[in-house]
Amino acid sequence: MLEVRSLVVQYGKAQILHGVSLDVGAGQLVALVGPNGAGKTTTLRAIAGLVTWDLRVLRRQAFLSGQIRFLGQEVQGLLPHRIARLGLVLCPERRRPFRELTVRENLLAGALAQKDVRQVHNRLAEAYDLFPALRERERQRAGTLSGGEQQMLAVARALMAAPRLLLIDEPSTGLAPLVKRSVFQQIRAVRDKGLPVLVVDQDASLALSLADLGYVLSQGQVVAQGPQLLGDDTVRRSFLGL
Ligand SMILES: Nc1ncnc2c1ncn2[C@@H]1O[C@H](COP(=O)(O)OP(=O)(O)OP(=O)(O)O)[C@@H](O)[C@H]1O
Ligand SMILES: [Mg+2]
């Protein structure tokens, strides 16, 4: 579904990605892990068109090359709204809900670009089926939710934008271990519904243990990839510090 080839990103003089290639297949949950500053967020931002945005709209000194194909179409060079409309939707890091709005209002805000009202209501029902805790808190102000619930709301809100592939950055950061696990289990439930997900997370063990396929990024390069990275002692020791 998503094929990234030889992705290079540079900001000013700093080269951040040195030719990253990765694939997400239909129905797959793929985890991208690696140390701080490895370039994980930059990879997701490049896929979602935000590096192009930096370049073309903000006119920042940046360089981007490589191929990004989504559902057979070249999307490298498109701006974020065009990419999102094709169904490649990013749920960014530390995404906070509108605290004064209710859970339901936050979800509807995620569907602002959608025109078909009936579709939006169907999607709302699907989001509540995946995240029953949000249905219970539908009329509660989002600012009153726990950290884990706010993260679930962020993912559910991304679902409202009609994704065909979801990119999620650091869903578990700042959450207690049990909550992390439950957030990841819900992300798997999203995958089980047939929606492929590319997730970035600092908790490599957790992310890799639940993913179908993993990539380890280090200093802007993919240094290991495969379905069973946690079973590989060299990978665990050299790249994951486990
Ligand atoms: N817009 C930018 N301008 C300049 N440098 C940047 C920019 N964005 C990221 N960088 C640099 O690129 C490197 C990779 O950053 P990135 O945020 O992609 O890493 P990461 O793997 O997501 O790290 P973390 O685990 O801390 O989230 C860092 O050294 C960062 O300082
Ligand atoms: Mg990051």
GROMACS .gro file of C-alpha atoms and ligand atoms in nm:
model
  274
    1MET     CA    1   0.000   0.000   0.000
    2LEU     CA    2   0.276   0.235   0.106
    3GLU     CA    3   0.620   0.208  -0.050
    4VAL     CA    4   0.894   0.443   0.061
    5ARG     CA    5   1.219   0.429  -0.134
    6SER     CA    6   1.551   0.604  -0.070
    7LEU     CA    7   1.397   0.886   0.130
    8VAL     CA    8   1.646   1.164   0.197
    9VAL     CA    9   1.561   1.467   0.412
   10GLN     CA   10   1.791   1.750   0.495
   11TYR     CA   11   1.723   2.064   0.702
   12GLY     CA   12   1.981   2.333   0.640
   13LYS     CA   13   2.315   2.158   0.659
   14ALA     CA   14   2.189   1.869   0.869
   15GLN     CA   15   2.105   1.555   0.676
   16ILE     CA   16   1.840   1.378   0.879
   17LEU     CA   17   1.738   1.082   0.664
   18HIS     CA   18   1.997   0.901   0.454
   19GLY     CA   19   1.791   0.693   0.214
   20VAL     CA   20   1.512   0.532   0.416
   21SER     CA   21   1.309   0.258   0.248
   22LEU     CA   22   1.010   0.086   0.404
   23ASP     CA   23   0.683  -0.084   0.313
   24VAL     CA   24   0.341  -0.114   0.469
   25GLY     CA   25   0.127  -0.388   0.319
   26ALA     CA   26  -0.253  -0.413   0.318
   27GLY     CA   27  -0.387  -0.487   0.665
   28GLN     CA   28  -0.046  -0.466   0.832
   29LEU     CA   29   0.057  -0.305   1.158
   30VAL     CA   30   0.414  -0.187   1.103
   31ALA     CA   31   0.632  -0.043   1.380
   32LEU     CA   32   0.917   0.202   1.324
   33VAL     CA   33   1.140   0.221   1.631
   34GLY     CA   34   1.482   0.359   1.718
   35PRO     CA   35   1.661   0.593   1.957
   36ASN     CA   36   1.588   0.961   2.016
   37GLY     CA   37   1.672   1.174   1.718
   38ALA     CA   38   1.693   0.876   1.479
   39GLY     CA   39   1.457   1.044   1.234
   40LYS     CA   40   1.131   0.860   1.309
   41THR     CA   41   0.912   1.169   1.326
   42THR     CA   42   1.086   1.314   1.022
   43THR     CA   43   1.003   0.997   0.828
   44LEU     CA   44   0.633   1.027   0.916
   45ARG     CA   45   0.633   1.401   0.842
   46ALA     CA   46   0.792   1.339   0.504
   47ILE     CA   47   0.532   1.072   0.418
   48ALA     CA   48   0.247   1.303   0.523
   49GLY     CA   49   0.378   1.588   0.306
   50LEU     CA   50   0.488   1.809   0.595
   51VAL     CA   51   0.848   1.833   0.475
   52THR     CA   52   0.712   1.951   0.140
   53TRP     CA   53   0.504   2.201   0.339
   54ASP     CA   54   0.817   2.327   0.518
   55LEU     CA   55   0.990   2.365   0.183
   56ARG     CA   56   0.716   2.511  -0.031
   57VAL     CA   57   0.493   2.700   0.208
   58LEU     CA   58   0.722   2.804   0.492
   59ARG     CA   59   1.016   2.830   0.251
   60ARG     CA   60   1.245   2.672   0.503
   61GLN     CA   61   1.584   2.552   0.392
   62ALA     CA   62   1.509   2.188   0.336
   63PHE     CA   63   1.579   1.915   0.086
   64LEU     CA   64   1.366   1.612   0.010
   65SER     CA   65   1.424   1.329  -0.235
   66GLY     CA   66   1.316   0.970  -0.289
   67GLN     CA   67   0.990   0.800  -0.382
   68ILE     CA   68   0.677   0.773  -0.173
   69ARG     CA   69   0.405   0.568  -0.340
   70PHE     CA   70   0.065   0.521  -0.184
   71LEU     CA   71  -0.185   0.285  -0.347
   72GLY     CA   72   0.027   0.293  -0.659
   73GLN     CA   73   0.035   0.671  -0.681
   74GLU     CA   74   0.343   0.888  -0.636
   75VAL     CA   75   0.270   1.126  -0.347
   76GLN     CA   76   0.617   1.270  -0.293
   77GLY     CA   77   0.593   1.644  -0.352
   78LEU     CA   78   0.219   1.674  -0.271
   79LEU     CA   79   0.106   1.906   0.008
   80PRO     CA   80  -0.042   1.755   0.326
   81HIS     CA   81  -0.410   1.822   0.250
   82ARG     CA   82  -0.382   1.644  -0.085
   83ILE     CA   83  -0.212   1.346   0.078
   84ALA     CA   84  -0.470   1.333   0.358
   85ARG     CA   85  -0.747   1.336   0.099
   86LEU     CA   86  -0.595   1.024  -0.058
   87GLY     CA   87  -0.635   0.856   0.281
   88LEU     CA   88  -0.286   0.887   0.426
   89VAL     CA   89  -0.365   1.040   0.765
   90LEU     CA   90  -0.114   1.140   1.034
   91CYS     CA   91  -0.192   1.137   1.405
   92PRO     CA   92   0.098   1.351   1.529
   93GLU     CA   93   0.296   1.326   1.849
   94ARG     CA   94   0.147   1.469   2.170
   95ARG     CA   95  -0.168   1.562   1.994
   96ARG     CA   96  -0.391   1.729   2.248
   97PRO     CA   97  -0.768   1.748   2.206
   98PHE     CA   98  -0.961   2.074   2.225
   99ARG     CA   99  -1.002   2.068   2.602
  100GLU     CA  100  -1.319   2.277   2.617
  101LEU     CA  101  -1.499   2.071   2.354
  102THR     CA  102  -1.672   1.743   2.431
  103VAL     CA  103  -1.535   1.411   2.314
  104ARG     CA  104  -1.801   1.399   2.043
  105GLU     CA  105  -1.723   1.753   1.927
  106ASN     CA  106  -1.354   1.669   1.907
  107LEU     CA  107  -1.433   1.366   1.691
  108LEU     CA  108  -1.658   1.567   1.462
  109ALA     CA  109  -1.380   1.825   1.428
  110GLY     CA  110  -1.169   1.543   1.284
  111ALA     CA  111  -1.423   1.506   1.004
  112LEU     CA  112  -1.445   1.872   0.899
  113ALA     CA  113  -1.318   1.794   0.550
  114GLN     CA  114  -1.584   1.524   0.500
  115LYS     CA  115  -1.897   1.628   0.316
  116ASP     CA  116  -2.126   1.327   0.348
  117VAL     CA  117  -2.306   1.367   0.683
  118ARG     CA  118  -2.432   1.010   0.690
  119GLN     CA  119  -2.077   0.881   0.635
  120VAL     CA  120  -1.954   1.098   0.919
  121HIS     CA  121  -2.213   0.947   1.153
  122ASN     CA  122  -2.124   0.596   1.044
  123ARG     CA  123  -1.762   0.672   1.109
  124LEU     CA  124  -1.844   0.813   1.452
  125ALA     CA  125  -2.025   0.490   1.536
  126GLU     CA  126  -1.723   0.287   1.417
  127ALA     CA  127  -1.487   0.499   1.626
  128TYR     CA  128  -1.705   0.440   1.933
  129ASP     CA  129  -1.713   0.066   1.861
  130LEU     CA  130  -1.334   0.061   1.860
  131PHE     CA  131  -1.303   0.286   2.165
  132PRO     CA  132  -1.603   0.214   2.389
  133ALA     CA  133  -1.456   0.432   2.667
  134LEU     CA  134  -1.503   0.731   2.438
  135ARG     CA  135  -1.868   0.649   2.379
  136GLU     CA  136  -1.926   0.648   2.755
  137ARG     CA  137  -1.761   0.991   2.776
  138GLU     CA  138  -1.920   1.129   2.462
  139ARG     CA  139  -2.060   1.441   2.631
  140GLN     CA  140  -1.771   1.496   2.867
  141ARG     CA  141  -1.523   1.776   2.803
  142ALA     CA  142  -1.203   1.635   2.655
  143GLY     CA  143  -0.989   1.821   2.908
  144THR     CA  144  -1.128   1.594   3.180
  145LEU     CA  145  -1.005   1.271   3.013
  146SER     CA  146  -0.706   1.075   3.142
  147GLY     CA  147  -0.383   1.070   2.940
  148GLY     CA  148  -0.463   0.730   2.790
  149GLU     CA  149  -0.815   0.838   2.698
  150GLN     CA  150  -0.681   1.154   2.534
  151GLN     CA  151  -0.446   0.940   2.325
  152MET     CA  152  -0.736   0.716   2.225
  153LEU     CA  153  -0.932   1.027   2.133
  154ALA     CA  154  -0.641   1.142   1.914
  155VAL     CA  155  -0.641   0.810   1.726
  156ALA     CA  156  -1.020   0.805   1.702
  157ARG     CA  157  -1.013   1.159   1.568
  158ALA     CA  158  -0.766   1.056   1.298
  159LEU     CA  159  -1.009   0.776   1.206
  160MET     CA  160  -1.276   1.039   1.141
  161ALA     CA  161  -1.069   1.173   0.850
  162ALA     CA  162  -1.144   0.856   0.648
  163PRO     CA  163  -0.792   0.711   0.646
  164ARG     CA  164  -0.689   0.421   0.425
  165LEU     CA  165  -0.361   0.408   0.613
  166LEU     CA  166  -0.295   0.561   0.952
  167LEU     CA  167   0.040   0.707   1.059
  168ILE     CA  168   0.069   0.737   1.438
  169ASP     CA  169   0.361   0.909   1.612
  170GLU     CA  170   0.446   0.810   1.972
  171PRO     CA  171   0.108   0.696   2.102
  172SER     CA  172   0.253   0.557   2.424
  173THR     CA  173   0.479   0.843   2.532
  174GLY     CA  174   0.410   0.967   2.882
  175LEU     CA  175   0.164   0.689   2.969
  176ALA     CA  176   0.184   0.428   3.247
  177PRO     CA  177   0.287   0.076   3.133
  178LEU     CA  178  -0.061  -0.077   3.155
  179VAL     CA  179  -0.216   0.217   2.972
  180LYS     CA  180   0.053   0.197   2.702
  181ARG     CA  181  -0.034  -0.165   2.643
  182SER     CA  182  -0.402  -0.092   2.623
  183VAL     CA  183  -0.343   0.192   2.373
  184PHE     CA  184  -0.138  -0.046   2.158
  185GLN     CA  185  -0.402  -0.315   2.184
  186GLN     CA  186  -0.655  -0.068   2.053
  187ILE     CA  187  -0.420   0.017   1.766
  188ARG     CA  188  -0.412  -0.353   1.689
  189ALA     CA  189  -0.789  -0.355   1.694
  190VAL     CA  190  -0.776  -0.080   1.429
  191ARG     CA  191  -0.552  -0.308   1.222
  192ASP     CA  192  -0.790  -0.600   1.282
  193LYS     CA  193  -1.064  -0.391   1.124
  194GLY     CA  194  -0.852  -0.396   0.808
  195LEU     CA  195  -0.694  -0.052   0.834
  196PRO     CA  196  -0.315  -0.065   0.797
  197VAL     CA  197  -0.110   0.135   1.048
  198LEU     CA  198   0.246   0.263   1.056
  199VAL     CA  199   0.329   0.343   1.417
  200VAL     CA  200   0.638   0.509   1.561
  201ASP     CA  201   0.718   0.453   1.927
  202GLN     CA  202   0.995   0.489   2.183
  203ASP     CA  203   0.885   0.169   2.353
  204ALA     CA  204   1.050  -0.065   2.103
  205SER     CA  205   0.967  -0.387   2.291
  206LEU     CA  206   0.601  -0.310   2.315
  207ALA     CA  207   0.566  -0.179   1.959
  208LEU     CA  208   0.762  -0.467   1.803
  209SER     CA  209   0.586  -0.731   2.012
  210LEU     CA  210   0.249  -0.624   1.873
  211ALA     CA  211   0.346  -0.536   1.514
  212ASP     CA  212   0.340  -0.761   1.206
  213LEU     CA  213   0.662  -0.608   1.079
  214GLY     CA  214   0.927  -0.387   1.235
  215TYR     CA  215   1.192  -0.143   1.119
  216VAL     CA  216   1.473  -0.007   1.335
  217LEU     CA  217   1.595   0.339   1.241
  218SER     CA  218   1.928   0.471   1.363
  219GLN     CA  219   2.088   0.799   1.257
  220GLY     CA  220   1.857   0.833   0.962
  221GLN     CA  221   1.906   0.481   0.826
  222VAL     CA  222   1.714   0.156   0.851
  223VAL     CA  223   1.955  -0.077   1.032
  224ALA     CA  224   1.725  -0.376   1.081
  225GLN     CA  225   1.390  -0.494   0.953
  226GLY     CA  226   1.173  -0.801   0.976
  227PRO     CA  227   0.874  -0.967   1.139
  228GLN     CA  228   1.060  -1.102   1.445
  229LEU     CA  229   1.313  -0.837   1.542
  230LEU     CA  230   1.270  -0.902   1.915
  231GLY     CA  231   1.387  -1.259   1.861
  232ASP     CA  232   1.717  -1.139   1.714
  233ASP     CA  233   1.982  -1.099   1.988
  234THR     CA  234   2.209  -0.879   1.776
  235VAL     CA  235   1.925  -0.640   1.702
  236ARG     CA  236   1.819  -0.637   2.068
  237ARG     CA  237   2.169  -0.563   2.193
  238SER     CA  238   2.308  -0.340   1.919
  239PHE     CA  239   2.009  -0.128   1.828
  240LEU     CA  240   1.742  -0.154   2.093
  241GLY     CA  241   1.953  -0.155   2.411
  242LEU     CA  242   1.752  -0.446   2.550
  243LIG     N1  243   1.257   2.097   1.115
  243LIG     C1  244   1.380   2.061   1.153
  243LIG     N2  245   1.486   2.142   1.136
  243LIG     C2  246   1.610   2.105   1.174
  243LIG     N3  247   1.638   1.986   1.232
  243LIG     C3  248   1.538   1.901   1.252
  243LIG     C4  249   1.404   1.932   1.214
  243LIG     N4  250   1.325   1.828   1.247
  243LIG     C5  251   1.406   1.736   1.303
  243LIG     N5  252   1.533   1.779   1.307
  243LIG     C6  253   1.649   1.703   1.361
  243LIG     O1  254   1.648   1.576   1.298
  243LIG     C7  255   1.686   1.474   1.387
  243LIG     C8  256   1.579   1.368   1.389
  243LIG     O2  257   1.462   1.420   1.449
  243LIG     P1  258   1.327   1.338   1.461
  243LIG     O3  259   1.233   1.425   1.537
  243LIG     O4  260   1.285   1.289   1.329
  243LIG     O5  261   1.373   1.215   1.550
  243LIG     P2  262   1.287   1.105   1.626
  243LIG     O6  263   1.343   0.973   1.589
  243LIG     O7  264   1.144   1.127   1.603
  243LIG     O8  265   1.325   1.134   1.779
  243LIG     P3  266   1.236   1.124   1.914
  243LIG     O9  267   1.243   0.980   1.956
  243LIG    O10  268   1.305   1.213   2.008
  243LIG    O11  269   1.097   1.168   1.881
  243LIG     C9  270   1.709   1.542   1.521
  243LIG    O12  271   1.848   1.562   1.536
  243LIG    C10  272   1.635   1.673   1.509
  243LIG    O13  273   1.697   1.772   1.587
  244MG      MG  274   0.981   1.175   1.724
   0.00000   0.00000   0.00000
